[in-house]
GROMACS .gro file of C-alpha atoms in nm:
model
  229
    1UNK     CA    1  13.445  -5.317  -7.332
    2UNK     CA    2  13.255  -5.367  -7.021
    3UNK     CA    3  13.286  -5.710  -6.955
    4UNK     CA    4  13.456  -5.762  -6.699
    5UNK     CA    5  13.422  -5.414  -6.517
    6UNK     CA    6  13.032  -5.475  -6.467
    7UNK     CA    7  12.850  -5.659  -6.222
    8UNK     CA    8  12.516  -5.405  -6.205
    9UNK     CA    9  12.294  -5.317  -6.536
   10UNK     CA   10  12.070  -4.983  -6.446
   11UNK     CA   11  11.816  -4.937  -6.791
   12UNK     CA   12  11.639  -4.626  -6.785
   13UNK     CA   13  11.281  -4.717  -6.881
   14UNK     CA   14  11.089  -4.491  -7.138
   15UNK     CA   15  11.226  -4.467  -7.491
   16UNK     CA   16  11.492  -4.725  -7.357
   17UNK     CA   17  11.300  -5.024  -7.332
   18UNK     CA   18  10.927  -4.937  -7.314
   19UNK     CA   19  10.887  -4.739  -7.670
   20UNK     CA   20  10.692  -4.444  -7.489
   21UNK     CA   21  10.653  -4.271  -7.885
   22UNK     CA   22  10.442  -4.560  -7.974
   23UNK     CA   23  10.219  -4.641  -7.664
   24UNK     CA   24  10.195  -4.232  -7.649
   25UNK     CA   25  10.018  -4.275  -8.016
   26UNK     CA   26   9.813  -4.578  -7.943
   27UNK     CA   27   9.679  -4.384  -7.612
   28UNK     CA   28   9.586  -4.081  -7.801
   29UNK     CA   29   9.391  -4.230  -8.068
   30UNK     CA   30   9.222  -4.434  -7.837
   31UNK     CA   31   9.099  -4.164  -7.612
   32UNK     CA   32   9.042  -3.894  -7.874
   33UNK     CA   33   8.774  -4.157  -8.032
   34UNK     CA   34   8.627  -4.182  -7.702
   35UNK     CA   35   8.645  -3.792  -7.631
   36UNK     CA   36   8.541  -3.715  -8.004
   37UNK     CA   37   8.769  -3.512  -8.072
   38UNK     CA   38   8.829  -3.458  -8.456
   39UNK     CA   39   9.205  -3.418  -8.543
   40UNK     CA   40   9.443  -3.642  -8.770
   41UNK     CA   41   9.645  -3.823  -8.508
   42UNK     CA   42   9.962  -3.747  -8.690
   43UNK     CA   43   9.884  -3.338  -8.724
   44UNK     CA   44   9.877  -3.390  -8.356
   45UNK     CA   45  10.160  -3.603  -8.267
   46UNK     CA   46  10.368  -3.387  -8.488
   47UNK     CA   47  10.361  -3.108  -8.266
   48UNK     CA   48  10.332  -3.303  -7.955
   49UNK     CA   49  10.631  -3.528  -7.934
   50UNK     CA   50  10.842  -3.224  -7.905
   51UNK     CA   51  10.637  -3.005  -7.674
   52UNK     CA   52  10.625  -3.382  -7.427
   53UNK     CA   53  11.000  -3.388  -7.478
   54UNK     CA   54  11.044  -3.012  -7.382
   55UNK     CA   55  10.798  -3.021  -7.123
   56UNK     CA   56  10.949  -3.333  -6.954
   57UNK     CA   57  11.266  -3.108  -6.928
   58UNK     CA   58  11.074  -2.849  -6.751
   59UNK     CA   59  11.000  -3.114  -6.538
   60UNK     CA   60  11.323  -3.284  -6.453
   61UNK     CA   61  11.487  -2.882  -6.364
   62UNK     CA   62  11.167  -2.835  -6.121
   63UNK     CA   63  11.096  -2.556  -6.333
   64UNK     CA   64  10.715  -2.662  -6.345
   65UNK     CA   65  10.510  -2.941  -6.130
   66UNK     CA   66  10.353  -3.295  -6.229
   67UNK     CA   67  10.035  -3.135  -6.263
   68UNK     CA   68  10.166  -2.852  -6.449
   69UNK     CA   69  10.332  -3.081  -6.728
   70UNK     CA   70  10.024  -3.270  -6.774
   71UNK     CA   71   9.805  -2.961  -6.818
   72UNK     CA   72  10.033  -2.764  -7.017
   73UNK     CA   73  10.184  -3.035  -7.278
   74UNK     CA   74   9.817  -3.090  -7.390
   75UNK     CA   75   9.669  -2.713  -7.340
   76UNK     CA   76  10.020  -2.575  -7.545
   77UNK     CA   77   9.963  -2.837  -7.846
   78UNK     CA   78   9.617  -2.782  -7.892
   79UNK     CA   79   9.637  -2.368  -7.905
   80UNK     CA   80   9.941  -2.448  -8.141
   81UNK     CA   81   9.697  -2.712  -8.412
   82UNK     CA   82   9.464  -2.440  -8.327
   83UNK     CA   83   9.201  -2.666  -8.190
   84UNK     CA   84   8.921  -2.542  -7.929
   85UNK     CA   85   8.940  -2.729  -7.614
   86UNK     CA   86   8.848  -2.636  -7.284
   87UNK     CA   87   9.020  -2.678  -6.954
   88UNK     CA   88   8.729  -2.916  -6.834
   89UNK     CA   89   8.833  -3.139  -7.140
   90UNK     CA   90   9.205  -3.090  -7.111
   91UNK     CA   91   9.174  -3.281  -6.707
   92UNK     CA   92   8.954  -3.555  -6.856
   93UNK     CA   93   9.260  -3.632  -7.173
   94UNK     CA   94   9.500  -3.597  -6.927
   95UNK     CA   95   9.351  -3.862  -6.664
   96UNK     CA   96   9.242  -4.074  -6.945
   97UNK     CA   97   9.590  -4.102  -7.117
   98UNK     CA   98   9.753  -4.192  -6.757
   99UNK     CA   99   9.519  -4.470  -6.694
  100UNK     CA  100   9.535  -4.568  -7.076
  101UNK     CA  101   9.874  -4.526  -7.153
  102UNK     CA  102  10.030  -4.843  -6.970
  103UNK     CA  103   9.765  -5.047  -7.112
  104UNK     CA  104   9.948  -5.089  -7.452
  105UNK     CA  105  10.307  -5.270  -7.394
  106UNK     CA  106  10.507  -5.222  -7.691
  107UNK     CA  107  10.909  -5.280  -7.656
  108UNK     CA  108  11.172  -5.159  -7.860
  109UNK     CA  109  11.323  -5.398  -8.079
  110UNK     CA  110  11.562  -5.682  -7.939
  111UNK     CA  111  11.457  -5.569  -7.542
  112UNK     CA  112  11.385  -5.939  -7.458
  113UNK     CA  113  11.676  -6.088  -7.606
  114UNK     CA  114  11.886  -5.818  -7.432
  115UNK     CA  115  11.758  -5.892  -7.114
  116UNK     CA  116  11.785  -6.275  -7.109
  117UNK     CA  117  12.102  -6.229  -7.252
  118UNK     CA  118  12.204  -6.004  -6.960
  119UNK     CA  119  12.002  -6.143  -6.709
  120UNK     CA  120  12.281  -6.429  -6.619
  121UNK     CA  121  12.540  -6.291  -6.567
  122UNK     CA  122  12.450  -5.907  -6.419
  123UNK     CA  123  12.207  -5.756  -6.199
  124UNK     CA  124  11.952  -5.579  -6.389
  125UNK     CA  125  11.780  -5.251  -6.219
  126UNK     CA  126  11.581  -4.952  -6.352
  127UNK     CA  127  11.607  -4.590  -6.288
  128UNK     CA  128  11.280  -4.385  -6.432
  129UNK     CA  129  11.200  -4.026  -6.426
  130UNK     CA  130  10.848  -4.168  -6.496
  131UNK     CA  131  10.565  -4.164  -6.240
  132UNK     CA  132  10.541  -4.446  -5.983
  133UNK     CA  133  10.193  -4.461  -6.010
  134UNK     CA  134  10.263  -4.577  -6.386
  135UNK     CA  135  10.578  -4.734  -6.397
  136UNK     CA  136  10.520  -5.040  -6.233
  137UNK     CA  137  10.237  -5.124  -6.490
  138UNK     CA  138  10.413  -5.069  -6.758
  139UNK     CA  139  10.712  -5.345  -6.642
  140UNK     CA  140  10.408  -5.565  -6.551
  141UNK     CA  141  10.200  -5.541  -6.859
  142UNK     CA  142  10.524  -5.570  -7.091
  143UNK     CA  143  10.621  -5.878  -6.952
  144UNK     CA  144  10.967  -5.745  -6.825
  145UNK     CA  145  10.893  -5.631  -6.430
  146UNK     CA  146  11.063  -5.959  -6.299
  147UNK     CA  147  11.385  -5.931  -6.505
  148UNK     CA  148  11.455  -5.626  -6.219
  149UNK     CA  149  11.592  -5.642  -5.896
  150UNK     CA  150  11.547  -5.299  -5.763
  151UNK     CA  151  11.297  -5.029  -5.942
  152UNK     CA  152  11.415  -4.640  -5.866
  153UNK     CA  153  11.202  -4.393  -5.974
  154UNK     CA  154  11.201  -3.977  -5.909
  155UNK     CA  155  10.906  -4.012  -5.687
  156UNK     CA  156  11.077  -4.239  -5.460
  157UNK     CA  157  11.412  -4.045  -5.467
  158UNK     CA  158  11.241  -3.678  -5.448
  159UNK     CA  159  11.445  -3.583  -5.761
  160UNK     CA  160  11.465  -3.638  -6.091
  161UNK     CA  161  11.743  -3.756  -6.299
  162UNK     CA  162  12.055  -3.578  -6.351
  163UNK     CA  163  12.040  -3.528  -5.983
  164UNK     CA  164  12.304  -3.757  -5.840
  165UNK     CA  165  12.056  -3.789  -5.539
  166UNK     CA  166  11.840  -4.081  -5.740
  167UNK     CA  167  12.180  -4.211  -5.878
  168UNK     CA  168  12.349  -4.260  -5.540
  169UNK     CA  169  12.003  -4.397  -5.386
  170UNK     CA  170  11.990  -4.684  -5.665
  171UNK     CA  171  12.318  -4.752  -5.601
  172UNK     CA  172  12.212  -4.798  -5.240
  173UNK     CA  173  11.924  -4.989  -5.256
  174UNK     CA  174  12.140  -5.237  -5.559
  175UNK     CA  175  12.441  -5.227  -5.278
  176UNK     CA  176  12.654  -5.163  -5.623
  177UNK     CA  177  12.917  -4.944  -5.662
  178UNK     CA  178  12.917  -4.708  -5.923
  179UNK     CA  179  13.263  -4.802  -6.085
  180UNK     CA  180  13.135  -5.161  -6.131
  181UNK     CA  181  12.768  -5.024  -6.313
  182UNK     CA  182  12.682  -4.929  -6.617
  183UNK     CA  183  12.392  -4.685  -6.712
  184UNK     CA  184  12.165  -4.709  -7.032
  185UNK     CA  185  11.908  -4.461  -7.165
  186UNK     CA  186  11.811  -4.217  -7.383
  187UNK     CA  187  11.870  -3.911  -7.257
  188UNK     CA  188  12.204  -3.760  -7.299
  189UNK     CA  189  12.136  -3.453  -7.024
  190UNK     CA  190  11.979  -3.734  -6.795
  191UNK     CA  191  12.073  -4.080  -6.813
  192UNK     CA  192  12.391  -3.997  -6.962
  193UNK     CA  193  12.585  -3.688  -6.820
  194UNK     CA  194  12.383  -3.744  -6.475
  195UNK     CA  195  12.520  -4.133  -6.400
  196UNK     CA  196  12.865  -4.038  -6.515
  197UNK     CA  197  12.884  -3.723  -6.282
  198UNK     CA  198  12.844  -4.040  -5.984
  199UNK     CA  199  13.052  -4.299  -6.162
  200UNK     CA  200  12.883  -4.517  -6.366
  201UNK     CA  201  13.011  -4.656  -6.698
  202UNK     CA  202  12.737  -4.536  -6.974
  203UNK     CA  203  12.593  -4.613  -7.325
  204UNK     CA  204  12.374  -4.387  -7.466
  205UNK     CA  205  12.092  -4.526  -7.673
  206UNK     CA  206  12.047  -4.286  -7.911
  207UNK     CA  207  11.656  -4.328  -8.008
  208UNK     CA  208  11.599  -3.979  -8.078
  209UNK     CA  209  11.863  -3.987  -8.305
  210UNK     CA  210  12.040  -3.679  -8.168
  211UNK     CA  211  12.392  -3.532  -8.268
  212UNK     CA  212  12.674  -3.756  -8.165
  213UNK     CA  213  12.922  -3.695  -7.876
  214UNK     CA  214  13.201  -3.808  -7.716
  215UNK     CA  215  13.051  -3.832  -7.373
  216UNK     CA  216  12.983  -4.253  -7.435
  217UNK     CA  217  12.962  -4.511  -7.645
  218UNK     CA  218  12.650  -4.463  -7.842
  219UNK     CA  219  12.414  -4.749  -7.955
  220UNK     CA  220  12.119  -4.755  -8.239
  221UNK     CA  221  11.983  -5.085  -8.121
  222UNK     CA  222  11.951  -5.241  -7.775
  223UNK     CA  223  12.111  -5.552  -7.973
  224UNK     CA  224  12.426  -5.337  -7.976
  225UNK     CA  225  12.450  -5.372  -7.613
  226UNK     CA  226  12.610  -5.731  -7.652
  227UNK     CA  227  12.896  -5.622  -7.803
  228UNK     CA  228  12.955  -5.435  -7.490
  229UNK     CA  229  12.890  -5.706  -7.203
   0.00000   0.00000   0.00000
């Protein structure tokens, strides 16, 4: 379908390749050991996947800061479970599960084979809403940093995705044009609707498993993407 109308591959990064919902998990049992703090992992993740998700939102419409949505995703969850923490203890989880979280490097399925099988013939970039700080770890410790020629993310760009302002600048610093690239992620609102308001050819990988649309092709597994390029 692609094929031959593609010379530039942009990936968004979490819950594209990185699988954020299980390194999230793996973080926060790790640190709640070390913190003591007594809840069932899944009571907790239950309620937090969705507050991260609508939090991160927040986040991308500047409607809070970065300090804000690390504060308030934990601090909301925990007066949800109903579980006494103070604000003291709500700045040490939050620092701990940044410098944890990029310590455990679990892919989705099939992201390795995709990106040797891409890697030949297209130029392979990222474009992450993620912090910078963090980002570049996680490509490291996964093993998948050098399959990337350029590495956008909303710190260096000032905005977040949908803004075409981080769209345009990775199509700068790729020296692509958008009708010849193709955008990947997870996020319908972001990845999705934002790169085709500039351009770009999409597929939406649907990890979240939301309603389908007619905005791109959607995909269930990152193997899915061959059939495409």
């Amino acid at each position: 379908m692609f094929k031959n109308k593609v010379t530039d591959v942009f990936f968004d990064l979490d819950h594209t390749l990185w699988d954020f919902d299980k390194n999230s998990a793996f973080t926060f049992q790790k640190i709640f050991v070390e913190q003591q703090i007594n809840l069932e992992i899944g009571d907790f993740l239950e309620v937090y996947v969705p507050a991260n998700l609508r939090f991160w939102k927040m986040y991308r419409e500047e409607k809070i800061t970065k300090s804000e949505l690390r504060y308030q995703r934990l601090k909301s969850v925990f007066d949800t479970i109903g579980y006494p923490v103070s604000d003291q203890l709500i700045d040490i989880l939050s620092d701990e599960y940044i410098n944890n979280l990029s310590t455990f490097n679990n892919l989705f399925p099939n992201t390795i084979e995709v990106l040797d099988y891409l890697q030949p013939n297209y130029k392979l970039h990222i474009i992450t809403n993620g912090f910078q700080e963090i980002q570049d770890k996680k490509l490291r410790n996964s093993g998948i940093h050098s399959y990337f020629n350029h590495i956008i993310d909303s710190e260096m760009a000032g905005v977040k995705k949908p803004n075409p302002i981080i769209f345009n600048l990775a199509l700068n610093r790729a020296n692509a044009n958008p009708q010849t690239s193709l955008m990947i992620g997870d996020s319908l609102e972001a990845d999705i609707l934002g790169a085709k308001a500039v351009g770009f050819h999409t597929i939406h990988f649907n990890a979240h498993r939301e309603e389908s649309h007619n905005e791109a092709p959607i995909i269930y597994d990152l193997q899915e993407i061959k059939s495409f390029l």
